[in-house]
CSV table of C-alpha atoms and ligand atoms in Angstrom, one decimal:
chain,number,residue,atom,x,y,z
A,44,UNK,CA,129.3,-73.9,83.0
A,45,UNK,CA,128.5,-71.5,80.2
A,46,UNK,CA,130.7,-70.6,77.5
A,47,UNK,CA,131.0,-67.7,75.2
A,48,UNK,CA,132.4,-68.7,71.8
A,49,UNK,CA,133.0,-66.4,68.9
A,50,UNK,CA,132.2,-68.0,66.0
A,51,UNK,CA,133.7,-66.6,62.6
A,52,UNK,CA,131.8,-68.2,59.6
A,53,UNK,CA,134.3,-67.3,57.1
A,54,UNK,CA,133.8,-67.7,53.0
A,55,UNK,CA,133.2,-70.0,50.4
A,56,UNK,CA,131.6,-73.3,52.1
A,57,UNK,CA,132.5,-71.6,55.2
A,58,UNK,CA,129.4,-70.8,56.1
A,59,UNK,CA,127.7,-73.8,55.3
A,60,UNK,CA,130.1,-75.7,57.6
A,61,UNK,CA,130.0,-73.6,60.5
A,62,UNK,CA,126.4,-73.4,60.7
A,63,UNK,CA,126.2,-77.4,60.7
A,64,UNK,CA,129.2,-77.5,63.5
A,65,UNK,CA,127.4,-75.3,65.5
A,66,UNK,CA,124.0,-77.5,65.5
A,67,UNK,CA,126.0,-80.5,66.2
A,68,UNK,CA,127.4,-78.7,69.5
A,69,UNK,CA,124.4,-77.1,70.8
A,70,UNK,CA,123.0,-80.6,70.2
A,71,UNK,CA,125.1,-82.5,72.9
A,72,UNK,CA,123.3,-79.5,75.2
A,73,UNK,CA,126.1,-77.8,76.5
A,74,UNK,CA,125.6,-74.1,78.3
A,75,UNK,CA,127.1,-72.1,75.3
A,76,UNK,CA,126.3,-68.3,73.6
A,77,UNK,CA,128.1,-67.4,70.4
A,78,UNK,CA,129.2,-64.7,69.3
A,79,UNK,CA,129.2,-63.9,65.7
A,80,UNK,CA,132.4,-62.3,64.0
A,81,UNK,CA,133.1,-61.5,60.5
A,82,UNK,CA,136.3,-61.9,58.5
A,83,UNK,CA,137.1,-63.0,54.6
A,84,UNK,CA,134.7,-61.4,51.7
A,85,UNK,CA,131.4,-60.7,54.0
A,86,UNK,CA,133.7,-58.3,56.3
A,87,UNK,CA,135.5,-57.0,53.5
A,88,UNK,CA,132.2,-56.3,51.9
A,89,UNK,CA,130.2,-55.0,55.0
A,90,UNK,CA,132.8,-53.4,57.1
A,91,UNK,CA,136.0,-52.6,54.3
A,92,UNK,CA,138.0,-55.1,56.3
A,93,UNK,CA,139.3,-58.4,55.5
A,94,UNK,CA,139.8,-58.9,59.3
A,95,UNK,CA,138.0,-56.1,61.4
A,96,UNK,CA,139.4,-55.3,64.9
A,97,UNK,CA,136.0,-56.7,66.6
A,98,UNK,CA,136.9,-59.5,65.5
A,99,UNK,CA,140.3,-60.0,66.4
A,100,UNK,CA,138.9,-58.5,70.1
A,101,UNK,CA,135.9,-60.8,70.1
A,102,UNK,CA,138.7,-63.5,70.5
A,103,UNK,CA,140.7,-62.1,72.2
A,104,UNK,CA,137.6,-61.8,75.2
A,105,UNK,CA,136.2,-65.0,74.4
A,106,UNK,CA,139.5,-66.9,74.6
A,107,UNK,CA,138.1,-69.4,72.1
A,108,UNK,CA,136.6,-69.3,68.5
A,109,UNK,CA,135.2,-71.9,66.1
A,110,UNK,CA,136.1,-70.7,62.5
A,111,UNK,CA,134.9,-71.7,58.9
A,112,UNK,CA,137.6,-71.5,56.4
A,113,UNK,CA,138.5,-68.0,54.4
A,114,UNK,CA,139.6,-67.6,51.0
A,115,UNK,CA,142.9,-66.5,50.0
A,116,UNK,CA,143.8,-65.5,46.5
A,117,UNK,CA,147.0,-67.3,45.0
A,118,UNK,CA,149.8,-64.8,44.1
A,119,UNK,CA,148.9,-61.2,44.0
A,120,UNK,CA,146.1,-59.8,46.3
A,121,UNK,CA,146.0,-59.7,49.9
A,122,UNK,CA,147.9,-62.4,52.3
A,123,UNK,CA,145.7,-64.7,54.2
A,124,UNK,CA,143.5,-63.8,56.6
A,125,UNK,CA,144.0,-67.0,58.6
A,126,UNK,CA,147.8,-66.7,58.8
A,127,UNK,CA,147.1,-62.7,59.9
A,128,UNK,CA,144.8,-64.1,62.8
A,129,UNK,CA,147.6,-66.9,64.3
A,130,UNK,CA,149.6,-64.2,63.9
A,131,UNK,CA,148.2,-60.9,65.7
A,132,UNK,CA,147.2,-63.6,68.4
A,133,UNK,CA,150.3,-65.6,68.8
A,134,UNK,CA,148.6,-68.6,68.1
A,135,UNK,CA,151.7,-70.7,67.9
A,136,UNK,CA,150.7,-73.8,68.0
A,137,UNK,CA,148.7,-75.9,65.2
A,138,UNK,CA,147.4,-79.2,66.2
A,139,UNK,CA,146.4,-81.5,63.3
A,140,UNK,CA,145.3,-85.3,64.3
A,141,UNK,CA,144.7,-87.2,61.2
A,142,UNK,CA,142.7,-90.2,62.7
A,143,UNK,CA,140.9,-93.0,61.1
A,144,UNK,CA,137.2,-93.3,61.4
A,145,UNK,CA,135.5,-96.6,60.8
A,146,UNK,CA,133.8,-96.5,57.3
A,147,UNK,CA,135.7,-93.7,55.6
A,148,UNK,CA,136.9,-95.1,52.6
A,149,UNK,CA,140.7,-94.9,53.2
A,150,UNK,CA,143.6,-96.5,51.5
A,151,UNK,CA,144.9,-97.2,55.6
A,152,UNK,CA,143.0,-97.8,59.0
A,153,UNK,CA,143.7,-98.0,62.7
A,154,UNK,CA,145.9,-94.1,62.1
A,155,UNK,CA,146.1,-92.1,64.5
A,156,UNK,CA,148.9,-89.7,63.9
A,157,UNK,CA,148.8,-86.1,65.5
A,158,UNK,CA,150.2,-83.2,63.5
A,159,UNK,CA,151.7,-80.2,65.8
A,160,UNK,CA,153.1,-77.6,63.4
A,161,UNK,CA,155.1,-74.6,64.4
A,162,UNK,CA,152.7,-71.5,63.8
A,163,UNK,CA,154.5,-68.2,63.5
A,164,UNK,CA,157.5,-68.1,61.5
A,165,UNK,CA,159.0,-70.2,58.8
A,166,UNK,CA,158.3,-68.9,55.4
A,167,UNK,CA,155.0,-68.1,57.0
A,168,UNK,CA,156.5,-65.0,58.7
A,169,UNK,CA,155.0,-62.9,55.3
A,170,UNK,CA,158.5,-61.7,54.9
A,171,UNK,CA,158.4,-61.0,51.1
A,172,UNK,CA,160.0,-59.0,48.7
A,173,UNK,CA,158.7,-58.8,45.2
A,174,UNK,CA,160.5,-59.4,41.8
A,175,UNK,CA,161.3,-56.1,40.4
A,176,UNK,CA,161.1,-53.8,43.2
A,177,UNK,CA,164.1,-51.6,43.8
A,178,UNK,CA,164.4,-52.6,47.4
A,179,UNK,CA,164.6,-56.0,46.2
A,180,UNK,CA,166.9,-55.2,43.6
A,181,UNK,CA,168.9,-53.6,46.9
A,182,UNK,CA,168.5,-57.0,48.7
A,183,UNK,CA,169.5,-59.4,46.2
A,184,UNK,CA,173.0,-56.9,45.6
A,185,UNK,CA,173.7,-56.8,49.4
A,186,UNK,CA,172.9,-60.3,49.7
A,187,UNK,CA,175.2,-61.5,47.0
A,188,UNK,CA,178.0,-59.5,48.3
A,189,UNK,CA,177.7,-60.8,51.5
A,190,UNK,CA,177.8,-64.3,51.1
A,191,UNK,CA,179.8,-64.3,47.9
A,192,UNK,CA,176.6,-66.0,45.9
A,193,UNK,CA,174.6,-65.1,42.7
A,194,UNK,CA,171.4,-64.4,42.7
A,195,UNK,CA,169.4,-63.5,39.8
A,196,UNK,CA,168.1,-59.9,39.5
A,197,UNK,CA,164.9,-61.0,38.4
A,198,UNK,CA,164.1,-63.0,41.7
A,199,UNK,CA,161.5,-62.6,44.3
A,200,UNK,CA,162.8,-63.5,47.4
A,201,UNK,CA,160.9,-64.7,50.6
A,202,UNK,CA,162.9,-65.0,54.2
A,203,UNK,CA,162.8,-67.9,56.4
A,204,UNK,CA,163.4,-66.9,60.2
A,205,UNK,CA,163.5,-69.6,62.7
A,206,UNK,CA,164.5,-69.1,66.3
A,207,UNK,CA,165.6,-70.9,69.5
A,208,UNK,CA,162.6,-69.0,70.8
A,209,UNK,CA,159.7,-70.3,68.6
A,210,UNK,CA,161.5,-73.7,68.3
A,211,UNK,CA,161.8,-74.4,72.1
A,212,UNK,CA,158.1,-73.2,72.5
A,213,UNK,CA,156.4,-75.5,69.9
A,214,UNK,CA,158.7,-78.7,70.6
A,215,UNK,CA,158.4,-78.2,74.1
A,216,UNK,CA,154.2,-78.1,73.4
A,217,UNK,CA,154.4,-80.9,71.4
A,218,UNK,CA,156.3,-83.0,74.6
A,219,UNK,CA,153.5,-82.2,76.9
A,220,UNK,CA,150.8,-82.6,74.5
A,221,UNK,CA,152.3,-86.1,74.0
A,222,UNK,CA,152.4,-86.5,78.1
A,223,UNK,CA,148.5,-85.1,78.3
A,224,UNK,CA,147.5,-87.4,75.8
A,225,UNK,CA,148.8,-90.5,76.4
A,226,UNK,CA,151.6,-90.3,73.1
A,227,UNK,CA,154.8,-92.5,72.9
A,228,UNK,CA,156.8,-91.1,70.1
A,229,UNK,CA,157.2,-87.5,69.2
A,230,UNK,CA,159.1,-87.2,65.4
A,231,UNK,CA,160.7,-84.1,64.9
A,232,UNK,CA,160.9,-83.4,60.9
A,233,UNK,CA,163.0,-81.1,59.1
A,234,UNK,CA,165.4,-80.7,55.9
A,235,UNK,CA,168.2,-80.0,58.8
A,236,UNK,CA,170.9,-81.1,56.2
A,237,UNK,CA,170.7,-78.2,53.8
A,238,UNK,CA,168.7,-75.7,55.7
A,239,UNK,CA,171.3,-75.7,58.7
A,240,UNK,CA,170.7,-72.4,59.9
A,241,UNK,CA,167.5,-72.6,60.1
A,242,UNK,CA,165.5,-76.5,60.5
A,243,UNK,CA,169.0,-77.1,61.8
A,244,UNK,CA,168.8,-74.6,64.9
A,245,UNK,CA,164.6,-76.2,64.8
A,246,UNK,CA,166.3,-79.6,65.4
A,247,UNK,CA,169.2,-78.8,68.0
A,248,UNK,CA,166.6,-77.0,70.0
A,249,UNK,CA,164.1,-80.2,69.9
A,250,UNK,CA,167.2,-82.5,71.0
A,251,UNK,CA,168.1,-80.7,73.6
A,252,UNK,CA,164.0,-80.5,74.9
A,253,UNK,CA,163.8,-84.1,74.2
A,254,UNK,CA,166.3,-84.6,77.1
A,255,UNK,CA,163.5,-83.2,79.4
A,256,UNK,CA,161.3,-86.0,78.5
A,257,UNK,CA,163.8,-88.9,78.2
A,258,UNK,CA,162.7,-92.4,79.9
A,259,UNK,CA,159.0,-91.0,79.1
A,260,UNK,CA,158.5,-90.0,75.6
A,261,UNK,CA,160.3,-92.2,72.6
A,262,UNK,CA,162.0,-89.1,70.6
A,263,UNK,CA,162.9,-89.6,66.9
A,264,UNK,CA,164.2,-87.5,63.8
A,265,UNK,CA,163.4,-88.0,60.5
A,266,UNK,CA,163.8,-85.6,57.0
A,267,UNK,CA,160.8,-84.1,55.4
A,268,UNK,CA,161.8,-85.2,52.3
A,269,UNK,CA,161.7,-89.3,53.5
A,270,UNK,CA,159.0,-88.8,55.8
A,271,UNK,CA,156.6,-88.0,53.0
A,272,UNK,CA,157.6,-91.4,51.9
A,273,UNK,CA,157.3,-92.8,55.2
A,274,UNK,CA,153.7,-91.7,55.9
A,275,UNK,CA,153.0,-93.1,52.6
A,276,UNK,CA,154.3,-96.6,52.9
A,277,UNK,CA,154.4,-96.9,56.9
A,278,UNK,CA,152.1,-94.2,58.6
A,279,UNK,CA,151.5,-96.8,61.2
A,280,UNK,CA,155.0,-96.0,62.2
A,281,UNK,CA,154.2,-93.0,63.4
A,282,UNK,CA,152.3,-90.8,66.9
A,283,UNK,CA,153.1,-87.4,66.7
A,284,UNK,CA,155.1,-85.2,65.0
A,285,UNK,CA,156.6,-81.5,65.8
A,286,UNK,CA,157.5,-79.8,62.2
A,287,UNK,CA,158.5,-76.3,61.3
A,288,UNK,CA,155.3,-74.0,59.5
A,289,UNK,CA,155.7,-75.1,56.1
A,290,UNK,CA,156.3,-78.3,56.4
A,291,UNK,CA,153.7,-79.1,58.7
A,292,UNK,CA,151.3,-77.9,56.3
A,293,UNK,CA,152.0,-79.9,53.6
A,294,UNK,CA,152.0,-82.9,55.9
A,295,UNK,CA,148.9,-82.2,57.4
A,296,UNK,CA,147.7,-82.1,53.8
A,297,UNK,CA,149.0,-85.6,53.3
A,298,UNK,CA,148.0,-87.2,56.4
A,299,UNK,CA,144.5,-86.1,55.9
A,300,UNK,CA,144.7,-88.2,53.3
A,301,UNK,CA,145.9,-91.1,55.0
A,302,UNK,CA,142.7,-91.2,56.9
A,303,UNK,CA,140.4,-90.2,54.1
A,304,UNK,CA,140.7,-86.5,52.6
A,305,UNK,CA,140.1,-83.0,53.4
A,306,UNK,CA,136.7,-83.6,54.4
A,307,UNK,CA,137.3,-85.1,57.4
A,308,UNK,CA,140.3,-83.3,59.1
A,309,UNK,CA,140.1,-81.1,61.6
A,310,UNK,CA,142.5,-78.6,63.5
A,311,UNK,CA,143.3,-76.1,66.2
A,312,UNK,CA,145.4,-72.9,66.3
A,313,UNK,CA,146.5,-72.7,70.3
A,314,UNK,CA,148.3,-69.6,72.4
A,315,UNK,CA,149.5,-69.0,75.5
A,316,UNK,CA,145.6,-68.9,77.0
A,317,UNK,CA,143.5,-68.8,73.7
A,318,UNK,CA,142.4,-71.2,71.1
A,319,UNK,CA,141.1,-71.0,67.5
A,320,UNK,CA,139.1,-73.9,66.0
A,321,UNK,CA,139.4,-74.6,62.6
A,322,UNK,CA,139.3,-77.1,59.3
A,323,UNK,CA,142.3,-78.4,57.9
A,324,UNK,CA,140.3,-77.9,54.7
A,325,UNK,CA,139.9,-74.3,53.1
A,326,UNK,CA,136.7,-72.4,51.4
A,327,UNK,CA,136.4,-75.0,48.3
A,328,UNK,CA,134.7,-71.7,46.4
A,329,UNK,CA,133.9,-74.3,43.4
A,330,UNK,CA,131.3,-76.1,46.2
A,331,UNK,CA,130.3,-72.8,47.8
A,332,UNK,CA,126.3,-72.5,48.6
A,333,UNK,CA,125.6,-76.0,47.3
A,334,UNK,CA,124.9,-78.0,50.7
A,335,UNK,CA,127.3,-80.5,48.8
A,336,UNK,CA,130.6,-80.4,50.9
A,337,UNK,CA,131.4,-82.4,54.0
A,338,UNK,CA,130.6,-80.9,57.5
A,339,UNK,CA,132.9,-83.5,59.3
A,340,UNK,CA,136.2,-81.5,59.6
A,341,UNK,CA,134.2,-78.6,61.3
A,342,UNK,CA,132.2,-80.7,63.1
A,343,UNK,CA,136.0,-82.5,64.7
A,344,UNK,CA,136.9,-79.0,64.9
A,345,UNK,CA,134.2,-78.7,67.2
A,346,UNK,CA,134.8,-81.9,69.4
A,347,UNK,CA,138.5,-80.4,69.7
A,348,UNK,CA,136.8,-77.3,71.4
A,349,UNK,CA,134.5,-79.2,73.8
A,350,UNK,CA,137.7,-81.0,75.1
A,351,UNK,CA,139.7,-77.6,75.2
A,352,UNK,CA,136.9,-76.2,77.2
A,353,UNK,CA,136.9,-79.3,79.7
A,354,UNK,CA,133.6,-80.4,78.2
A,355,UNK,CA,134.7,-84.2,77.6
A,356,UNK,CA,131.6,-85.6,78.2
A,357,UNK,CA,129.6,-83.3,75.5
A,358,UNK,CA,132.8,-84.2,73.0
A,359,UNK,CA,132.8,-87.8,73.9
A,360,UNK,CA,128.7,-87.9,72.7
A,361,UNK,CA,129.4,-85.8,69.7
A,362,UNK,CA,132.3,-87.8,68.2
A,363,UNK,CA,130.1,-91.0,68.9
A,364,UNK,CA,127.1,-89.5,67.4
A,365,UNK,CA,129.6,-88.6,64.3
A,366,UNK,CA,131.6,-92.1,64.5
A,367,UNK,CA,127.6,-94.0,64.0
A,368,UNK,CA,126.9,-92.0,60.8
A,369,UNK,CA,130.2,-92.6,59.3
A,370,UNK,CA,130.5,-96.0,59.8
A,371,UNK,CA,126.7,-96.3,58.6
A,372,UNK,CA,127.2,-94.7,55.5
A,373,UNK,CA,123.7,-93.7,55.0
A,374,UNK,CA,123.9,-90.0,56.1
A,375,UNK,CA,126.6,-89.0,54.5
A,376,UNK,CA,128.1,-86.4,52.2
A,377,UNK,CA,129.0,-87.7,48.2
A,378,UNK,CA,133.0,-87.9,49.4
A,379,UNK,CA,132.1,-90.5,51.9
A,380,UNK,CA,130.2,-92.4,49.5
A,381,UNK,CA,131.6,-95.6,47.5
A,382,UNK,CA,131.8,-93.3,44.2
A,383,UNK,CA,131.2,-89.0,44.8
A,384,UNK,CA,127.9,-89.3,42.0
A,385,UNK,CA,126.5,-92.1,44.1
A,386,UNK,CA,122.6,-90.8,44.0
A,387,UNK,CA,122.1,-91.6,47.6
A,388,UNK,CA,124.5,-89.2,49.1
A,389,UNK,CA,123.0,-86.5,51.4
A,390,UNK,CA,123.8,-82.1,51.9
A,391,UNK,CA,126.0,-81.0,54.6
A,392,UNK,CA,122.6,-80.2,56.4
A,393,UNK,CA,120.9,-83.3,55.9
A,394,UNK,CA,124.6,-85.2,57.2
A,395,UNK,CA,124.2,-82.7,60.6
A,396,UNK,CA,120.5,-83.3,61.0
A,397,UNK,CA,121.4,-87.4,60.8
A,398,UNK,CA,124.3,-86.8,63.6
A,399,UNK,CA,122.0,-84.5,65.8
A,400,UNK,CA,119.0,-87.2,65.5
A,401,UNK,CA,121.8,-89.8,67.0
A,402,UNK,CA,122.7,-87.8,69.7
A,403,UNK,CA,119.1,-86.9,70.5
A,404,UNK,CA,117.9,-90.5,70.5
A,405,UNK,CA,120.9,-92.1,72.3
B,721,NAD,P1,140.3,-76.6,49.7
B,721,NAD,O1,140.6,-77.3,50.9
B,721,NAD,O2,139.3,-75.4,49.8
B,721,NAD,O3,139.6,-77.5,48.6
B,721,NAD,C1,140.3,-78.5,47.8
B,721,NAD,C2,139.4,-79.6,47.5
B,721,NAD,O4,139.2,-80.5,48.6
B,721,NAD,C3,138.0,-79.2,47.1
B,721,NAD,O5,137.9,-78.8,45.8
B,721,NAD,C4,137.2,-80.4,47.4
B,721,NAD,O6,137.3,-81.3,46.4
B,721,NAD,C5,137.9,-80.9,48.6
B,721,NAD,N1,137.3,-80.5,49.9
B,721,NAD,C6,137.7,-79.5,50.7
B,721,NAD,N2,136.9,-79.4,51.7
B,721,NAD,C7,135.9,-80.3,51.6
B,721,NAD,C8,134.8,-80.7,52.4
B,721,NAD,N3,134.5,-80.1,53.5
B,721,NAD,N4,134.0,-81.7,51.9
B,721,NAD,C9,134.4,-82.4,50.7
B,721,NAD,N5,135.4,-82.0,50.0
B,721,NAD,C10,136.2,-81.0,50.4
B,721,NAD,O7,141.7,-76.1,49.0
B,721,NAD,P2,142.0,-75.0,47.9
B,721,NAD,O8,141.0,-75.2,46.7
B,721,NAD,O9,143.4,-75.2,47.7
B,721,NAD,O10,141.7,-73.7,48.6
B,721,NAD,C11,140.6,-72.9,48.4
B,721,NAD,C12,140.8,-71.6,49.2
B,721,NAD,O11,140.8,-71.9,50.6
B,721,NAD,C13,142.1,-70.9,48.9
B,721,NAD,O12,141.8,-69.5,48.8
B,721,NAD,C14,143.0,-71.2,50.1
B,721,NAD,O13,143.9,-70.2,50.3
B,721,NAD,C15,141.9,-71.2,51.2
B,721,NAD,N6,142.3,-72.0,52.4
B,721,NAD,C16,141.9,-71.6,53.6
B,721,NAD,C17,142.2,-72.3,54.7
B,721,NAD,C18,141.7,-71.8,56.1
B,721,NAD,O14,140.7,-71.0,56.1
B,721,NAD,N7,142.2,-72.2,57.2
B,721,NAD,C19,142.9,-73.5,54.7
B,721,NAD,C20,143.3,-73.9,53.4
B,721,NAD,C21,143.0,-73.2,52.3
């Protein structure tokens, strides 16, 4: 079957990382026609948008995109481009497995933990009001009068919605994901105990889901707070787990590090009957146009694709080809190395070319 993919380079090492993920799949010879779409600093540049409409529609046609990371200033500036696209496609759900490949150097092995983070609200939401701004001024005064508390007139405030809605959608995902793919445990995580209005409606919701799945799928809770000491000391402990946006962020940050860094985790951004491909990693502008940085991440991004678009058998040889050169060590980027100035440590083009070779010669 032939699939049209649009394929959004993005900035920084984006580029680079793309380009070496889309090799790799057209390598394992699968029917497929991309269609390039811009967003981050070359769309800004060439079209005066940071996210054009053609790209957004692109998407929206294709049903499925494979996209390199974008830059997004810290502060001031505009808001992130990747959060605007998993918003104006209700991409709600972000899948994040953090598994361990043989030969990454790794503090743990054997993990296999899959992230599933809420993707549209949260403090995500980009409900923001800025310090000094008379309508924040207003906000803080109406808000201190209605619940009787002080806030400082000199304070920025950002709003954290979470409904039954959103909730219910994502934990309910996270349940049949765990179904589809063979999971035992789901873990929902939250700071339920002081935010009770808000992770505390996130965790009512996922008990009263988890009585759908009962006698099926082991359902546990556990604090944010803990559970980044958890993951730390016991990550073996763990299968999935269904968190709120901003937690699930930060987590994913720290379970890629479980199973060896940035470098190597990859993600997708899923909707009702589209899908968005993408690094857990962002643009790394320090590494930007060095054929330095590790293509892995992109390139599991792409193996999360294949088996999104039914195309097991192409992701089955392309995770092999990939699992070889890790475990061999030869062809691989300075991060996988013993020590990141180790002399014999390859580009990102030359770590594609090595995986391609493998899956031409198998
Ligand atoms: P980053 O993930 O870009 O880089 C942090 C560090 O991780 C790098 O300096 C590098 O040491 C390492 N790293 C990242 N990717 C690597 C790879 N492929 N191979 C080897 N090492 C790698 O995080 P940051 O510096 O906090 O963010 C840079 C920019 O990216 C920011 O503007 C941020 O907002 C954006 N960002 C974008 C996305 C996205 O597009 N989905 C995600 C996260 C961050």
């Amino acid at each position: 079957m032939k699939h049209r993919v649009t394929l959004i380079p993005g900035d920084g090492i984006g580029p680079e990382v793309s380009a070496a993920a889309q090799r790799c799949i057209e390598a394992t010879g699968i029917n497929i026609e991309w269609e390039v779409a811009l967003a981050g600093e070359e769309a800004l540049q060439k079209t005066g948008s940071l996210l054009p409409t053609a790209t957004l529609e692109s998407i929206k046609k294709n049903k499925v995109a494979l996209k390199g990371p974008i830059t997004t200033p810290i502060g001031g500036g505009f808001r992130s481009v990747n959060v605007a696209i998993r918003h104006a496609l209700d991409l709600y759900a972000c899948v994040r497995p953090a598994k361990y490949y043989p030969g990454i150097k790794s503090y743990y092995k054997d993990i296999d933990l899959v992230i599933i983070r809420e993707n549209s609200e949260d403090l995500y939401a980009g409900i923001e009001f800025e310090q000094g701004k008379n309508e924040t001024l207003k906000l803080i005064h109406d808000i201190s009068a209605y619940c009787k508390k002080d806030i400082r007139d000199d304070s920025g405030i950002s709003i954290k919605p979470i409904s039954r809605f959103a909730s219910e959608r994502i934990v309910r995902y996270a349940f049949e994901y765990a179904l589809q793919y063979k999971r035992k445990k789901i873990t929902v995580i939250t700071k339920a105990n002081i935010m009770k209005f808000t992770d505390g409606l996130f965790l009512t919701v996922a008990r009263e889901v988890a009585r759908d799945y009962k006698n099926r799928i082991i359902f546990e809770e556990a604090l944010v707070d803990n559970m980044a000491m958890q993951l730390v000391q016991k990550p073996h402990n763990y299968d999935c787990l269904v968190l709120p946006n901003l937690y699930g962020d930060i987590l994913s940050d720290l379970c890629a590090g479980l199973v060896g860094g940035l470098g190597i985790a990859p993600g997708s951004n899923i909707g009702i009957d589209m899908a968005v491909f993408e690094a857990v990693h962002g643009s790394a502008p320090k590494y930007r146009g060095m054929n330095k940085v590790n293509p892995t991440a992109m390139i599991l991004s792409g193996v999360l694709m294949l088996r999104y678009l039914k195309e097991d058998k192409a992701a089955n040889i392309l995770e092999n080809a990939l699992r070889d050169i890790l475990s061999e060590k030869q062809f691989v980027t300075y991060d996988l190395k013993p020590t990141p100035n180790d002399a014999s440590a390859v580009g990102t083009i030359e770590m594609a070319d090595a995986i391609i070779k493998r899956i031409k010669h198998k």
